[in-house]
């Protein structure tokens, strides 16, 4: 008769697959989340305190939006939603930071098809590197289309508005990369005593901005400077990005956010759309609502 030996073994507990779940979450973050983040939109609200702010400018609301990049990934319906969001902020002044589409032809089409923007004092826009692609003749066509749309193009020009007994100035220059910006010429049209908002597409204009002087010889010729172009890196990993063309030549400190130089506030926006690929990571799309207050 055969003998059988049996040794009891406890059934093994099934371990919870923490590692597998972790890797799935990482894969989800890498493969899915960047596409989702690119479709979001944040309205960043900021109160700007200004010394000796004229009474008529208190509580003035400025909306800044840049780098829409309308294309197959940023459809007309998304443009319509964006403009609806901007109009819902009831701005006194709207400033657009350039790169409305993928090239000068599609930028012209953007202003032909976009719903109207509304601001109490006016809508202004500068041009980006995508707007300034060849042919050169498109510059005049684009500026004309912007005017027909109700957006005053700021291409090395200054616009002045009167609020009561106070003037406010909005200045802008041509694109740094594909245009002919004249920062010194713009600065010479204003006084250090004026309240000036300066707009340019890229923060790479900053060396010229800081070296320029007002009509009375002061390098404090602007109070607020607004830039886009960088997309915040679009994919921002601790200040590094694989989109090298978005890195500002003046340094990574100008990648995104608020700075203070020359006794003035400087904003570099993440912008709204994308370039190269419809992805963002730790650089969410944003528009800005800036309210002026007296310090």
CSV table of C-alpha atoms in Angstrom, one decimal:
chain,number,residue,atom,x,y,z
A,1,UNK,CA,0.0,0.0,0.0
A,2,UNK,CA,1.5,3.4,-1.1
A,3,UNK,CA,2.1,6.0,1.5
A,4,UNK,CA,1.3,9.6,0.9
A,5,UNK,CA,2.8,12.5,2.8
A,6,UNK,CA,0.8,15.7,2.9
A,7,UNK,CA,2.0,18.9,4.3
A,8,UNK,CA,-0.4,21.7,4.9
A,9,UNK,CA,0.4,25.0,3.3
A,10,UNK,CA,-1.4,28.2,4.0
A,11,UNK,CA,-2.9,29.7,1.0
A,12,UNK,CA,-0.9,32.7,-0.2
A,13,UNK,CA,-2.5,36.1,0.2
A,14,UNK,CA,-3.0,37.9,-3.1
A,15,UNK,CA,-0.9,41.0,-2.8
A,16,UNK,CA,-2.5,44.3,-3.8
A,17,UNK,CA,-0.8,45.3,-7.1
A,18,UNK,CA,0.5,48.7,-5.9
A,19,UNK,CA,3.4,48.7,-8.4
A,20,UNK,CA,1.2,47.8,-11.4
A,21,UNK,CA,-1.3,50.5,-10.5
A,22,UNK,CA,1.5,53.0,-10.0
A,23,UNK,CA,2.8,52.2,-13.5
A,24,UNK,CA,-0.7,52.5,-15.0
A,25,UNK,CA,-1.1,55.9,-13.4
A,26,UNK,CA,2.3,57.0,-14.7
A,27,UNK,CA,1.3,55.8,-18.2
A,28,UNK,CA,-2.0,57.6,-17.9
A,29,UNK,CA,-0.2,60.8,-16.9
A,30,UNK,CA,2.3,60.6,-19.7
A,31,UNK,CA,-0.1,59.4,-22.5
A,32,UNK,CA,-3.4,61.0,-21.7
A,33,UNK,CA,-3.2,63.8,-19.2
A,34,UNK,CA,-1.1,66.2,-21.5
A,35,UNK,CA,-3.8,66.0,-24.1
A,36,UNK,CA,-6.5,66.8,-21.5
A,37,UNK,CA,-4.6,69.7,-20.0
A,38,UNK,CA,-4.2,71.3,-23.4
A,39,UNK,CA,-8.1,71.5,-23.6
A,40,UNK,CA,-8.5,73.3,-20.2
A,41,UNK,CA,-8.6,77.0,-19.6
A,42,UNK,CA,-7.8,79.0,-16.5
A,43,UNK,CA,-8.8,82.5,-15.8
A,44,UNK,CA,-6.0,83.9,-13.7
A,45,UNK,CA,-7.1,86.9,-11.7
A,46,UNK,CA,-4.5,89.3,-10.4
A,47,UNK,CA,-4.7,92.6,-8.6
A,48,UNK,CA,-1.9,95.0,-9.6
A,49,UNK,CA,-1.1,97.7,-7.0
A,50,UNK,CA,0.3,100.8,-8.5
A,51,UNK,CA,1.9,103.7,-6.6
A,52,UNK,CA,0.3,107.1,-7.4
A,53,UNK,CA,-2.3,105.5,-9.6
A,54,UNK,CA,-4.7,108.2,-11.0
A,55,UNK,CA,-8.1,108.1,-9.4
A,56,UNK,CA,-9.8,107.5,-12.8
A,57,UNK,CA,-7.7,104.3,-13.3
A,58,UNK,CA,-8.7,102.6,-10.1
A,59,UNK,CA,-10.4,99.3,-10.6
A,60,UNK,CA,-9.7,99.3,-14.3
A,61,UNK,CA,-9.9,95.8,-15.6
A,62,UNK,CA,-7.5,94.5,-18.3
A,63,UNK,CA,-7.8,91.1,-19.9
A,64,UNK,CA,-4.8,89.6,-21.7
A,65,UNK,CA,-4.9,86.6,-24.0
A,66,UNK,CA,-2.1,85.3,-26.1
A,67,UNK,CA,-1.1,82.4,-28.4
A,68,UNK,CA,-4.5,81.1,-29.5
A,69,UNK,CA,-3.0,79.2,-32.4
A,70,UNK,CA,-6.3,78.3,-34.1
A,71,UNK,CA,-5.8,75.1,-36.2
A,72,UNK,CA,-7.3,71.6,-36.5
A,73,UNK,CA,-6.6,71.1,-32.8
A,74,UNK,CA,-8.1,74.4,-31.8
A,75,UNK,CA,-11.3,74.5,-33.7
A,76,UNK,CA,-13.7,77.4,-34.5
A,77,UNK,CA,-16.0,76.2,-31.7
A,78,UNK,CA,-13.2,76.5,-29.2
A,79,UNK,CA,-12.4,80.0,-30.5
A,80,UNK,CA,-16.1,80.8,-30.0
A,81,UNK,CA,-15.9,79.5,-26.4
A,82,UNK,CA,-12.7,81.4,-25.7
A,83,UNK,CA,-14.2,84.7,-26.8
A,84,UNK,CA,-17.3,84.0,-24.8
A,85,UNK,CA,-15.2,83.5,-21.7
A,86,UNK,CA,-13.2,86.7,-22.4
A,87,UNK,CA,-16.4,88.8,-23.0
A,88,UNK,CA,-17.9,87.4,-19.8
A,89,UNK,CA,-15.1,89.1,-17.8
A,90,UNK,CA,-16.5,92.6,-18.7
A,91,UNK,CA,-13.0,94.1,-19.4
A,92,UNK,CA,-12.3,97.8,-19.8
A,93,UNK,CA,-9.4,96.9,-22.1
A,94,UNK,CA,-8.6,93.7,-23.9
A,95,UNK,CA,-5.1,93.0,-25.2
A,96,UNK,CA,-4.2,90.1,-27.5
A,97,UNK,CA,-0.6,88.9,-27.5
A,98,UNK,CA,-0.3,87.5,-31.0
A,99,UNK,CA,0.0,84.1,-32.8
A,100,UNK,CA,-3.7,83.9,-33.6
A,101,UNK,CA,-3.3,80.9,-35.9
A,102,UNK,CA,-0.5,78.9,-37.7
A,103,UNK,CA,0.6,81.5,-40.3
A,104,UNK,CA,-0.3,84.9,-41.7
A,105,UNK,CA,-3.0,83.5,-44.0
A,106,UNK,CA,-4.8,81.6,-41.3
A,107,UNK,CA,-4.4,84.6,-38.9
A,108,UNK,CA,-6.2,86.8,-41.4
A,109,UNK,CA,-9.0,84.1,-41.5
A,110,UNK,CA,-9.1,84.1,-37.7
A,111,UNK,CA,-10.2,87.7,-37.6
A,112,UNK,CA,-12.6,87.2,-40.4
A,113,UNK,CA,-14.4,84.4,-38.6
A,114,UNK,CA,-14.1,85.1,-34.9
A,115,UNK,CA,-17.0,86.5,-32.9
A,116,UNK,CA,-16.6,90.0,-31.7
A,117,UNK,CA,-14.7,90.9,-28.6
A,118,UNK,CA,-16.2,93.6,-26.4
A,119,UNK,CA,-14.3,96.0,-24.0
A,120,UNK,CA,-15.4,99.4,-22.7
A,121,UNK,CA,-12.3,101.2,-23.9
A,122,UNK,CA,-11.0,99.1,-26.7
A,123,UNK,CA,-9.5,95.9,-28.0
A,124,UNK,CA,-5.8,95.9,-29.0
A,125,UNK,CA,-3.4,93.3,-30.5
A,126,UNK,CA,0.2,92.7,-31.3
A,127,UNK,CA,1.6,90.3,-33.8
A,128,UNK,CA,3.5,87.1,-33.2
A,129,UNK,CA,6.0,85.1,-35.2
A,130,UNK,CA,3.3,82.9,-36.8
A,131,UNK,CA,1.3,86.0,-37.8
A,132,UNK,CA,4.4,87.5,-39.5
A,133,UNK,CA,5.2,84.7,-41.9
A,134,UNK,CA,5.7,85.5,-45.6
A,135,UNK,CA,4.5,87.0,-47.8
A,136,UNK,CA,5.3,90.4,-46.4
A,137,UNK,CA,2.2,91.8,-48.2
A,138,UNK,CA,0.1,89.9,-45.7
A,139,UNK,CA,1.1,92.3,-43.0
A,140,UNK,CA,-1.1,95.1,-44.5
A,141,UNK,CA,-3.9,92.6,-45.1
A,142,UNK,CA,-3.8,91.3,-41.5
A,143,UNK,CA,-3.7,94.8,-40.0
A,144,UNK,CA,-6.7,95.8,-42.1
A,145,UNK,CA,-8.6,92.7,-41.1
A,146,UNK,CA,-7.8,93.4,-37.4
A,147,UNK,CA,-9.2,96.9,-37.7
A,148,UNK,CA,-12.3,95.7,-39.5
A,149,UNK,CA,-12.8,93.2,-36.6
A,150,UNK,CA,-12.5,95.9,-34.0
A,151,UNK,CA,-9.0,95.2,-32.8
A,152,UNK,CA,-6.4,98.0,-33.1
A,153,UNK,CA,-3.1,96.5,-34.3
A,154,UNK,CA,-0.1,97.8,-32.3
A,155,UNK,CA,2.8,97.5,-34.6
A,156,UNK,CA,5.4,99.9,-33.2
A,157,UNK,CA,2.6,102.3,-32.2
A,158,UNK,CA,1.0,103.8,-29.1
A,159,UNK,CA,-2.7,104.3,-28.6
A,160,UNK,CA,-4.0,106.9,-26.1
A,161,UNK,CA,-7.4,106.8,-24.3
A,162,UNK,CA,-8.9,109.4,-22.0
A,163,UNK,CA,-10.7,108.6,-18.8
A,164,UNK,CA,-12.0,111.8,-17.2
A,165,UNK,CA,-8.9,114.0,-17.0
A,166,UNK,CA,-6.5,111.1,-17.2
A,167,UNK,CA,-4.8,109.4,-20.2
A,168,UNK,CA,-3.9,105.8,-20.4
A,169,UNK,CA,-1.5,104.5,-23.0
A,170,UNK,CA,-1.3,101.1,-24.7
A,171,UNK,CA,1.9,100.5,-26.6
A,172,UNK,CA,3.0,97.6,-28.8
A,173,UNK,CA,5.7,96.6,-31.1
A,174,UNK,CA,6.3,94.2,-34.1
A,175,UNK,CA,7.3,90.6,-33.6
A,176,UNK,CA,10.8,90.0,-32.3
A,177,UNK,CA,11.6,87.1,-34.6
A,178,UNK,CA,10.0,87.8,-37.9
A,179,UNK,CA,9.2,91.5,-37.7
A,180,UNK,CA,11.0,94.8,-37.1
A,181,UNK,CA,10.3,95.9,-33.5
A,182,UNK,CA,11.1,99.5,-32.5
A,183,UNK,CA,10.9,99.5,-28.8
A,184,UNK,CA,13.0,102.7,-28.4
A,185,UNK,CA,10.7,104.5,-30.9
A,186,UNK,CA,7.6,103.5,-28.9
A,187,UNK,CA,9.1,104.4,-25.5
A,188,UNK,CA,10.0,107.9,-26.8
A,189,UNK,CA,6.3,108.6,-27.5
A,190,UNK,CA,5.4,108.4,-23.7
A,191,UNK,CA,6.5,110.2,-20.6
A,192,UNK,CA,7.6,108.6,-17.3
A,193,UNK,CA,4.6,110.2,-15.7
A,194,UNK,CA,2.1,108.5,-18.0
A,195,UNK,CA,0.5,105.2,-17.2
A,196,UNK,CA,1.6,102.8,-19.9
A,197,UNK,CA,0.8,99.2,-20.7
A,198,UNK,CA,3.3,97.7,-23.1
A,199,UNK,CA,2.6,94.6,-25.1
A,200,UNK,CA,4.9,92.4,-27.1
A,201,UNK,CA,4.7,88.9,-28.3
A,202,UNK,CA,7.9,87.5,-26.8
A,203,UNK,CA,9.8,88.3,-23.6
A,204,UNK,CA,13.0,88.3,-25.7
A,205,UNK,CA,12.1,91.9,-26.3
A,206,UNK,CA,13.1,92.6,-22.6
A,207,UNK,CA,16.7,93.8,-23.2
A,208,UNK,CA,15.4,96.5,-25.6
A,209,UNK,CA,12.5,97.3,-23.2
A,210,UNK,CA,14.8,97.8,-20.3
A,211,UNK,CA,17.3,99.9,-22.3
A,212,UNK,CA,14.7,102.2,-23.9
A,213,UNK,CA,13.9,105.6,-22.4
A,214,UNK,CA,10.8,107.7,-22.3
A,215,UNK,CA,10.5,111.2,-23.9
A,216,UNK,CA,11.9,112.7,-20.6
A,217,UNK,CA,14.8,110.3,-20.5
A,218,UNK,CA,13.6,107.9,-17.9
A,219,UNK,CA,14.0,104.1,-18.3
A,220,UNK,CA,10.8,103.7,-16.2
A,221,UNK,CA,8.6,104.3,-19.2
A,222,UNK,CA,6.0,101.6,-18.7
A,223,UNK,CA,4.0,100.3,-15.7
A,224,UNK,CA,2.8,96.9,-17.0
A,225,UNK,CA,4.4,94.7,-19.7
A,226,UNK,CA,2.6,91.7,-21.2
A,227,UNK,CA,4.2,88.9,-23.2
A,228,UNK,CA,3.3,85.4,-24.5
A,229,UNK,CA,5.1,83.1,-27.0
A,230,UNK,CA,6.6,80.7,-24.4
A,231,UNK,CA,3.4,78.7,-23.7
A,232,UNK,CA,5.0,78.3,-20.2
A,233,UNK,CA,7.2,75.7,-21.9
A,234,UNK,CA,4.0,73.8,-23.0
A,235,UNK,CA,5.6,70.8,-21.3
A,236,UNK,CA,7.3,72.2,-18.2
A,237,UNK,CA,9.4,69.8,-16.2
A,238,UNK,CA,10.9,71.8,-13.4
A,239,UNK,CA,11.7,74.7,-15.8
A,240,UNK,CA,12.8,72.4,-18.6
A,241,UNK,CA,10.9,71.7,-21.9
A,242,UNK,CA,11.4,69.6,-24.9
A,243,UNK,CA,10.0,72.4,-27.0
A,244,UNK,CA,13.3,74.3,-27.4
A,245,UNK,CA,11.8,76.9,-29.8
A,246,UNK,CA,9.6,78.1,-26.9
A,247,UNK,CA,12.5,78.8,-24.5
A,248,UNK,CA,13.2,82.5,-24.2
A,249,UNK,CA,16.7,83.6,-25.2
A,250,UNK,CA,16.8,85.9,-22.2
A,251,UNK,CA,16.6,83.0,-19.8
A,252,UNK,CA,14.2,80.6,-18.1
A,253,UNK,CA,13.1,83.1,-15.5
A,254,UNK,CA,11.0,84.6,-18.4
A,255,UNK,CA,9.3,81.2,-19.1
A,256,UNK,CA,6.1,82.0,-17.2
A,257,UNK,CA,4.5,84.2,-14.5
A,258,UNK,CA,5.0,87.6,-12.9
A,259,UNK,CA,8.2,89.5,-12.4
A,260,UNK,CA,9.1,93.0,-11.4
A,261,UNK,CA,11.8,95.0,-13.2
A,262,UNK,CA,12.5,98.7,-13.8
A,263,UNK,CA,9.8,99.5,-11.1
A,264,UNK,CA,7.2,97.8,-13.3
A,265,UNK,CA,5.2,94.6,-13.4
A,266,UNK,CA,5.9,92.1,-16.1
A,267,UNK,CA,3.7,89.1,-17.1
A,268,UNK,CA,4.7,86.2,-19.3
A,269,UNK,CA,1.6,84.2,-20.1
A,270,UNK,CA,1.3,80.5,-20.8
A,271,UNK,CA,-1.1,81.5,-23.5
A,272,UNK,CA,-4.1,79.6,-24.7
A,273,UNK,CA,-3.3,77.2,-27.6
A,274,UNK,CA,-0.5,74.8,-28.5
A,275,UNK,CA,2.2,74.5,-31.1
A,276,UNK,CA,4.0,71.5,-32.5
A,277,UNK,CA,1.6,69.0,-30.7
A,278,UNK,CA,-1.7,69.4,-28.9
A,279,UNK,CA,-0.2,68.7,-25.5
A,280,UNK,CA,0.6,70.6,-22.3
A,281,UNK,CA,2.0,69.4,-19.0
A,282,UNK,CA,2.3,71.6,-15.9
A,283,UNK,CA,1.8,74.6,-18.1
A,284,UNK,CA,-2.0,75.0,-18.3
A,285,UNK,CA,-3.7,77.3,-20.8
A,286,UNK,CA,-4.6,80.7,-19.3
A,287,UNK,CA,-6.0,84.1,-19.8
A,288,UNK,CA,-5.5,86.9,-17.4
A,289,UNK,CA,-7.8,89.4,-15.7
A,290,UNK,CA,-5.8,92.2,-14.2
A,291,UNK,CA,-7.4,94.8,-11.9
A,292,UNK,CA,-5.6,98.0,-11.1
A,293,UNK,CA,-5.6,99.2,-7.5
A,294,UNK,CA,-3.8,102.2,-5.8
A,295,UNK,CA,-1.0,101.2,-3.5
